[in-house]
Amino acid sequence: MHSRTDIDTPAKPTGAVVLLARSPLLLLALVLGVLAVLLSFTIPQPIGPMFWDHYLYLDAANRIRDGQIPSVDFFTPVGALGYYLFTGLQGIFPHGQPLLLASWCLLLATGPLIALVVVDVQKRSTALAYAILLPFLVFSVLPFNTGDFYPYPGSDGFGIYNRQVCQLLYVLAAALVHVRDRRLLVATVAGAMAALFFVKITGAVAGTLMCLMAFAAGRLPFRSAIAAGLAVIAVLAIVEVAFGGVSAYLADILALLSVNDGSLLPRLLQAASLNAGLLIPAGLLCLVLFGSHLSFFTQSLRQLGKSPSMAAIGRTFNQPVFWLTAFVVAGIIFESQNTGSQAFIFLLPLLLKLAIDEVATAKTRPAAIAVAILALAAALPPVTAVAQKSARAWIGAVNNVPLESRNLKTLGAVNVRPILALRAERLRTIYATERSAFDAFAKAGELPSFLLYSDFDFQAGWLMNVDDAIDALRAYEVSNGLRFETIFNIDFTNPFPWLMDRSAPRHVAIGADPFRAIPPPDEDVRAAIAAADIALVPTCPVTNVNQTLLSLYLPSLQTGHSRITLTRCYDAFVRNGLKPTANAGG
């Protein structure tokens, strides 16, 4: 017989259950679960500036499923990891909106890595673990850049791989600054550095500078640094031996450098000026930290002069001002090569550490207050920018209307303001009927609008043109008894093969910016273009960019293809001698 106490008093949860309920790891798991649910549905996103940048992931994923290997079989502006992660996630969630898939796919890599950081930090402080995890989740979940490139609110469909680099640098910074367990530190640093290399090479350069700072300060011991370096080299060796991916990737980087031969100094100044709201308080913080730790730094230098050793070197360089300066320099170098990013978010774990340590150890209260205020001033701009942009875009989308389409699959899961949808349709008519005017713009080397590719009406009209072109392609195939197996679009991006379940030509670059990202066509590229069944030429509007692209590829199309007018907004080069399909009706 049970006593009253046995029946009425609930059993107390075990200590393990309480720890699990309080653990930041549970929050991480819940967020990942929610994102998986959201990707199970097609959630339309408000169209935004340079929205077509993320269509590159669809092109790359379609090529990968066709057996093509990034850098080996086609030129890419960045590393292959993001494309492979997107391809895998799209296979799991075929109905996921492409922008969300591209933005969240990196969590397949950063999720486990930040979990390693949390496992170590929560042993000492659950609050500190949450303080590291929460900003990471904000930046990873909200697919927005910290900078503004257009006055109207919309989705940031561009600079995704730059955001991914910043999120990886955040994990790396959190590990270098906060993780004490040597094995977890080596695993996190090696994983983050390998991922940085295969996302964007400039991210690996920035990460290397951060690791060198940690090594000089003694936070990344020699054996740990060697172990992490050997792990990264092992990953690179496996990829190279398997399919030559590393050497091909480096060859692409060298080709990009040959195209982008501008001076580095203006880019560095531009990166600094664009992020002045964050860098000014960070610079002031450096001055305050230098002044408050000057005596300790001087003493460390004296000891280093008397008895040089690794420990003495570590004490000398393990100064807050050196940490912050090194991280800022790494960030400026990375941002000098970017358009769109979550700039300097990786400063947050360091700023958190500096504020905590200074408040705990500062000799004077004013110095501690100054450090805390300046650290907060440097940390807030990226957080507030991403939060504000996401709120503006998603709340403002309440009055948007869906973009009607027939052939765009999840690519068409977008919405736009009614007045901009109407403007897009009107401009398409003007582009088609007043073509001579836009030919004049192109001939003069000017776009019709300086912000043409950021204009929402251009991005909406571009999707409408693609939708119409697919109707025309299918009608042409039926009427001529043909099937275009390889489709090439002489434009920045080529979603046609994915939309029509066809193939893209091998060797041809994705992200076709002729002024920054397209090297001169070699023999393989020319042969692939000549063998393409059809090459599409957008004409609404004709632009100097597309005319430049056409001039690169036209020699490969002139002899074996015939130019036709496909729609009012697309011309096409159809390969001569295409044979009718076996089941053609006539």
CSV table of C-alpha atoms in Angstrom, one decimal, residues 97-350:
chain,number,residue,atom,x,y,z
A,97,GLN,CA,12.8,28.1,-50.2
A,98,PRO,CA,16.2,28.4,-52.0
A,99,LEU,CA,17.3,31.5,-50.1
A,100,LEU,CA,16.6,29.9,-46.7
A,101,LEU,CA,18.3,26.7,-47.8
A,102,ALA,CA,21.4,28.6,-48.9
A,103,SER,CA,21.5,30.7,-45.8
A,104,TRP,CA,21.0,27.8,-43.3
A,105,CYS,CA,22.9,25.0,-45.0
A,106,LEU,CA,26.2,26.1,-43.3
A,107,LEU,CA,24.6,25.1,-39.9
A,108,LEU,CA,25.4,21.5,-41.0
A,109,ALA,CA,29.1,22.5,-40.3
A,110,THR,CA,28.8,25.4,-37.7
A,111,GLY,CA,26.2,23.7,-35.6
A,112,PRO,CA,28.4,20.8,-34.4
A,113,LEU,CA,31.4,23.2,-34.0
A,114,ILE,CA,29.6,25.7,-31.9
A,115,ALA,CA,28.3,22.8,-29.8
A,116,LEU,CA,31.9,21.9,-29.0
A,117,VAL,CA,32.5,25.4,-27.8
A,118,VAL,CA,29.3,25.3,-25.7
A,119,VAL,CA,30.2,21.9,-24.1
A,120,ASP,CA,33.5,23.4,-22.8
A,121,VAL,CA,32.2,26.8,-21.7
A,122,GLN,CA,29.1,25.6,-19.9
A,123,LYS,CA,31.3,23.6,-17.5
A,124,ARG,CA,32.4,26.9,-16.0
A,125,SER,CA,29.4,29.2,-16.7
A,126,THR,CA,26.0,28.5,-18.3
A,127,ALA,CA,25.4,32.2,-18.6
A,128,LEU,CA,28.6,32.7,-20.6
A,129,ALA,CA,27.7,29.8,-22.8
A,130,TYR,CA,24.3,31.3,-23.6
A,131,ALA,CA,26.0,34.7,-24.2
A,132,ILE,CA,28.2,33.1,-26.8
A,133,LEU,CA,25.5,30.9,-28.4
A,134,LEU,CA,22.6,33.5,-28.7
A,135,PRO,CA,24.4,35.9,-31.0
A,136,PHE,CA,25.6,33.0,-33.1
A,137,LEU,CA,22.0,31.8,-33.6
A,138,VAL,CA,20.8,35.3,-34.4
A,139,PHE,CA,23.3,35.8,-37.2
A,140,SER,CA,22.9,32.2,-38.5
A,141,VAL,CA,19.1,32.1,-38.5
A,142,LEU,CA,18.4,35.6,-39.8
A,143,PRO,CA,19.6,35.7,-43.5
A,144,PHE,CA,20.6,39.3,-43.7
A,145,ASN,CA,23.7,41.3,-44.1
A,146,THR,CA,24.9,44.0,-41.8
A,147,GLY,CA,25.3,46.6,-44.5
A,148,ASP,CA,22.7,48.4,-46.5
A,149,PHE,CA,22.7,48.3,-50.3
A,150,TYR,CA,19.2,49.6,-51.1
A,151,PRO,CA,16.8,51.9,-49.3
A,152,TYR,CA,13.7,49.6,-49.4
A,153,PRO,CA,13.4,46.6,-47.1
A,154,GLY,CA,13.8,43.2,-48.7
A,155,SER,CA,15.6,39.9,-48.4
A,156,ASP,CA,19.4,39.9,-48.7
A,157,GLY,CA,19.8,37.2,-51.4
A,158,PHE,CA,23.5,38.2,-52.0
A,159,GLY,CA,26.8,37.8,-50.2
A,160,ILE,CA,25.6,34.5,-48.7
A,161,TYR,CA,29.1,32.9,-48.7
A,162,ASN,CA,30.5,36.1,-47.1
A,163,ARG,CA,28.0,35.7,-44.3
A,164,GLN,CA,29.0,32.0,-44.0
A,165,VAL,CA,32.6,33.0,-43.6
A,166,CYS,CA,31.7,35.4,-40.8
A,167,GLN,CA,29.7,32.8,-39.0
A,168,LEU,CA,32.7,30.4,-39.2
A,169,LEU,CA,35.0,33.1,-38.0
A,170,TYR,CA,32.6,33.6,-35.0
A,171,VAL,CA,32.9,30.0,-34.1
A,172,LEU,CA,36.7,30.1,-34.5
A,173,ALA,CA,36.9,33.3,-32.4
A,174,ALA,CA,34.7,31.7,-29.6
A,175,ALA,CA,37.0,28.7,-29.5
A,176,LEU,CA,40.3,30.6,-29.5
A,177,VAL,CA,39.1,33.0,-26.8
A,178,HIS,CA,36.9,30.8,-24.5
A,179,VAL,CA,37.7,27.0,-25.0
A,180,ARG,CA,40.1,25.6,-22.5
A,181,ASP,CA,39.9,21.8,-23.2
A,182,ARG,CA,42.8,21.2,-25.6
A,183,ARG,CA,41.1,18.4,-27.5
A,184,LEU,CA,37.9,20.4,-28.1
A,185,LEU,CA,40.1,23.4,-29.0
A,186,VAL,CA,42.0,21.4,-31.7
A,187,ALA,CA,38.8,19.9,-33.1
A,188,THR,CA,37.0,23.3,-33.3
A,189,VAL,CA,40.0,25.1,-34.8
A,190,ALA,CA,40.7,22.4,-37.3
A,191,GLY,CA,37.0,22.1,-38.4
A,192,ALA,CA,36.6,25.9,-38.7
A,193,MET,CA,39.8,26.4,-40.6
A,194,ALA,CA,39.1,23.6,-43.1
A,195,ALA,CA,35.6,24.9,-43.6
A,196,LEU,CA,36.9,28.4,-44.1
A,197,PHE,CA,39.3,27.2,-46.8
A,198,PHE,CA,36.5,25.5,-48.7
A,199,VAL,CA,34.0,28.4,-48.4
A,200,LYS,CA,36.2,31.4,-49.3
A,201,ILE,CA,40.0,31.6,-49.4
A,202,THR,CA,40.1,35.1,-47.9
A,203,GLY,CA,38.1,33.7,-44.9
A,204,ALA,CA,40.9,31.2,-44.3
A,205,VAL,CA,43.4,34.1,-44.5
A,206,ALA,CA,41.5,36.0,-41.8
A,207,GLY,CA,41.2,32.9,-39.7
A,208,THR,CA,44.9,32.2,-40.0
A,209,LEU,CA,45.7,35.7,-38.6
A,210,MET,CA,43.4,35.0,-35.7
A,211,CYS,CA,45.1,31.7,-35.0
A,212,LEU,CA,48.5,33.3,-35.2
A,213,MET,CA,47.4,35.8,-32.5
A,214,ALA,CA,46.1,33.0,-30.3
A,215,PHE,CA,49.4,31.1,-30.8
A,216,ALA,CA,51.5,34.2,-30.0
A,217,ALA,CA,49.5,34.7,-26.8
A,218,GLY,CA,49.8,31.1,-25.7
A,219,ARG,CA,46.1,30.4,-26.0
A,220,LEU,CA,46.8,28.0,-28.9
A,221,PRO,CA,49.8,25.9,-27.6
A,222,PHE,CA,52.4,24.7,-30.1
A,223,ARG,CA,51.2,21.1,-30.0
A,224,SER,CA,47.6,22.1,-30.4
A,225,ALA,CA,48.5,24.3,-33.3
A,226,ILE,CA,50.4,21.5,-35.0
A,227,ALA,CA,47.6,19.1,-34.4
A,228,ALA,CA,45.0,21.4,-35.8
A,229,GLY,CA,47.2,22.3,-38.8
A,230,LEU,CA,47.9,18.6,-39.6
A,231,ALA,CA,44.2,17.9,-39.4
A,232,VAL,CA,43.5,20.6,-41.9
A,233,ILE,CA,46.3,19.4,-44.2
A,234,ALA,CA,44.9,15.9,-44.0
A,235,VAL,CA,41.5,17.1,-45.1
A,236,LEU,CA,43.0,19.1,-48.0
A,237,ALA,CA,45.1,16.0,-49.0
A,238,ILE,CA,42.1,13.8,-49.1
A,239,VAL,CA,40.1,16.2,-51.3
A,240,GLU,CA,43.1,16.7,-53.6
A,241,VAL,CA,43.8,12.9,-54.0
A,242,ALA,CA,40.1,12.1,-54.4
A,243,PHE,CA,39.4,14.5,-57.3
A,244,GLY,CA,42.0,17.2,-57.5
A,245,GLY,CA,39.7,19.7,-55.8
A,246,VAL,CA,42.4,21.7,-54.0
A,247,SER,CA,44.7,22.4,-56.9
A,248,ALA,CA,41.7,23.2,-59.2
A,249,TYR,CA,40.3,25.6,-56.5
A,250,LEU,CA,43.7,27.4,-56.2
A,251,ALA,CA,43.8,27.7,-60.0
A,252,ASP,CA,40.4,29.4,-59.9
A,253,ILE,CA,41.7,31.8,-57.2
A,254,LEU,CA,44.7,32.7,-59.4
A,255,ALA,CA,42.5,33.2,-62.3
A,256,LEU,CA,40.3,35.6,-60.2
A,257,LEU,CA,43.4,37.5,-59.1
A,258,SER,CA,44.4,38.0,-62.7
A,259,VAL,CA,40.9,39.5,-63.5
A,260,ASN,CA,40.8,41.6,-60.3
A,261,ASP,CA,44.1,43.5,-60.6
A,262,GLY,CA,43.0,46.6,-58.7
A,263,SER,CA,44.9,48.1,-55.8
A,264,LEU,CA,44.3,46.7,-52.3
A,265,LEU,CA,44.5,50.0,-50.4
A,266,PRO,CA,41.3,51.5,-51.8
A,267,ARG,CA,39.5,48.2,-50.8
A,268,LEU,CA,40.9,48.3,-47.3
A,269,LEU,CA,39.8,51.9,-46.9
A,270,GLN,CA,36.4,51.1,-48.2
A,271,ALA,CA,36.0,48.2,-45.8
A,272,ALA,CA,37.0,50.4,-42.9
A,273,SER,CA,34.7,53.3,-43.9
A,274,LEU,CA,31.7,51.0,-44.5
A,275,ASN,CA,32.1,49.6,-40.9
A,276,ALA,CA,33.0,52.9,-39.2
A,277,GLY,CA,30.1,52.6,-36.8
A,278,LEU,CA,31.7,49.5,-35.3
A,279,LEU,CA,35.4,50.3,-35.9
A,280,ILE,CA,35.4,53.7,-34.2
A,281,PRO,CA,34.4,52.4,-30.8
A,282,ALA,CA,36.7,49.4,-31.3
A,283,GLY,CA,39.6,51.7,-32.0
A,284,LEU,CA,38.8,53.8,-28.9
A,285,LEU,CA,38.6,50.6,-26.9
A,286,CYS,CA,42.1,49.7,-28.2
A,287,LEU,CA,43.4,53.0,-26.8
A,288,VAL,CA,41.7,52.5,-23.5
A,289,LEU,CA,43.0,49.0,-23.2
A,290,PHE,CA,46.6,50.0,-24.1
A,291,GLY,CA,46.5,52.8,-21.5
A,292,SER,CA,45.1,50.6,-18.7
A,293,HIS,CA,47.5,47.7,-19.4
A,294,LEU,CA,50.6,49.7,-20.3
A,295,SER,CA,52.5,49.0,-17.0
A,296,PHE,CA,51.9,45.2,-17.3
A,297,PHE,CA,53.0,45.3,-20.9
A,298,THR,CA,56.2,47.2,-20.0
A,299,GLN,CA,56.9,44.7,-17.3
A,300,SER,CA,56.3,41.7,-19.7
A,301,LEU,CA,58.8,43.2,-22.2
A,302,ARG,CA,61.5,43.5,-19.5
A,303,GLN,CA,61.0,39.9,-18.4
A,304,LEU,CA,61.1,38.8,-22.1
A,305,GLY,CA,64.4,40.7,-22.5
A,306,LYS,CA,65.9,39.0,-19.5
A,307,SER,CA,64.8,35.4,-20.1
A,308,PRO,CA,63.2,34.8,-23.6
A,309,SER,CA,60.9,31.8,-23.5
A,310,MET,CA,57.5,30.7,-25.0
A,311,ALA,CA,55.9,31.5,-21.7
A,312,ALA,CA,57.4,35.0,-21.7
A,313,ILE,CA,56.4,35.6,-25.3
A,314,GLY,CA,52.9,34.5,-24.4
A,315,ARG,CA,52.6,36.9,-21.5
A,316,THR,CA,53.9,39.7,-23.7
A,317,PHE,CA,51.4,39.1,-26.5
A,318,ASN,CA,48.5,38.0,-24.4
A,319,GLN,CA,47.3,41.6,-24.0
A,320,PRO,CA,43.7,42.7,-24.7
A,321,VAL,CA,44.9,45.4,-27.1
A,322,PHE,CA,46.8,42.9,-29.2
A,323,TRP,CA,43.9,40.5,-29.4
A,324,LEU,CA,41.5,43.2,-30.5
A,325,THR,CA,43.9,44.8,-33.0
A,326,ALA,CA,44.6,41.4,-34.6
A,327,PHE,CA,40.9,40.5,-34.9
A,328,VAL,CA,40.1,44.0,-36.4
A,329,VAL,CA,42.9,43.7,-38.9
A,330,ALA,CA,41.7,40.2,-39.9
A,331,GLY,CA,38.2,41.6,-40.4
A,332,ILE,CA,39.3,44.5,-42.5
A,333,ILE,CA,41.3,42.3,-44.7
A,334,PHE,CA,38.4,39.9,-45.2
A,335,GLU,CA,35.8,42.7,-45.8
A,336,SER,CA,38.0,44.4,-48.4
A,337,GLN,CA,37.0,41.6,-50.8
A,338,ASN,CA,33.3,41.6,-50.1
A,339,THR,CA,29.9,42.9,-51.3
A,340,GLY,CA,27.5,41.9,-48.6
A,341,SER,CA,28.5,40.3,-45.3
A,342,GLN,CA,27.9,40.0,-41.6
A,343,ALA,CA,30.9,42.1,-41.0
A,344,PHE,CA,33.0,41.8,-37.8
A,345,ILE,CA,30.4,39.6,-35.9
A,346,PHE,CA,33.3,37.5,-34.8
A,347,LEU,CA,34.5,40.3,-32.5
A,348,LEU,CA,31.6,39.6,-30.2
A,349,PRO,CA,33.1,36.6,-28.3
A,350,LEU,CA,36.3,38.6,-27.8
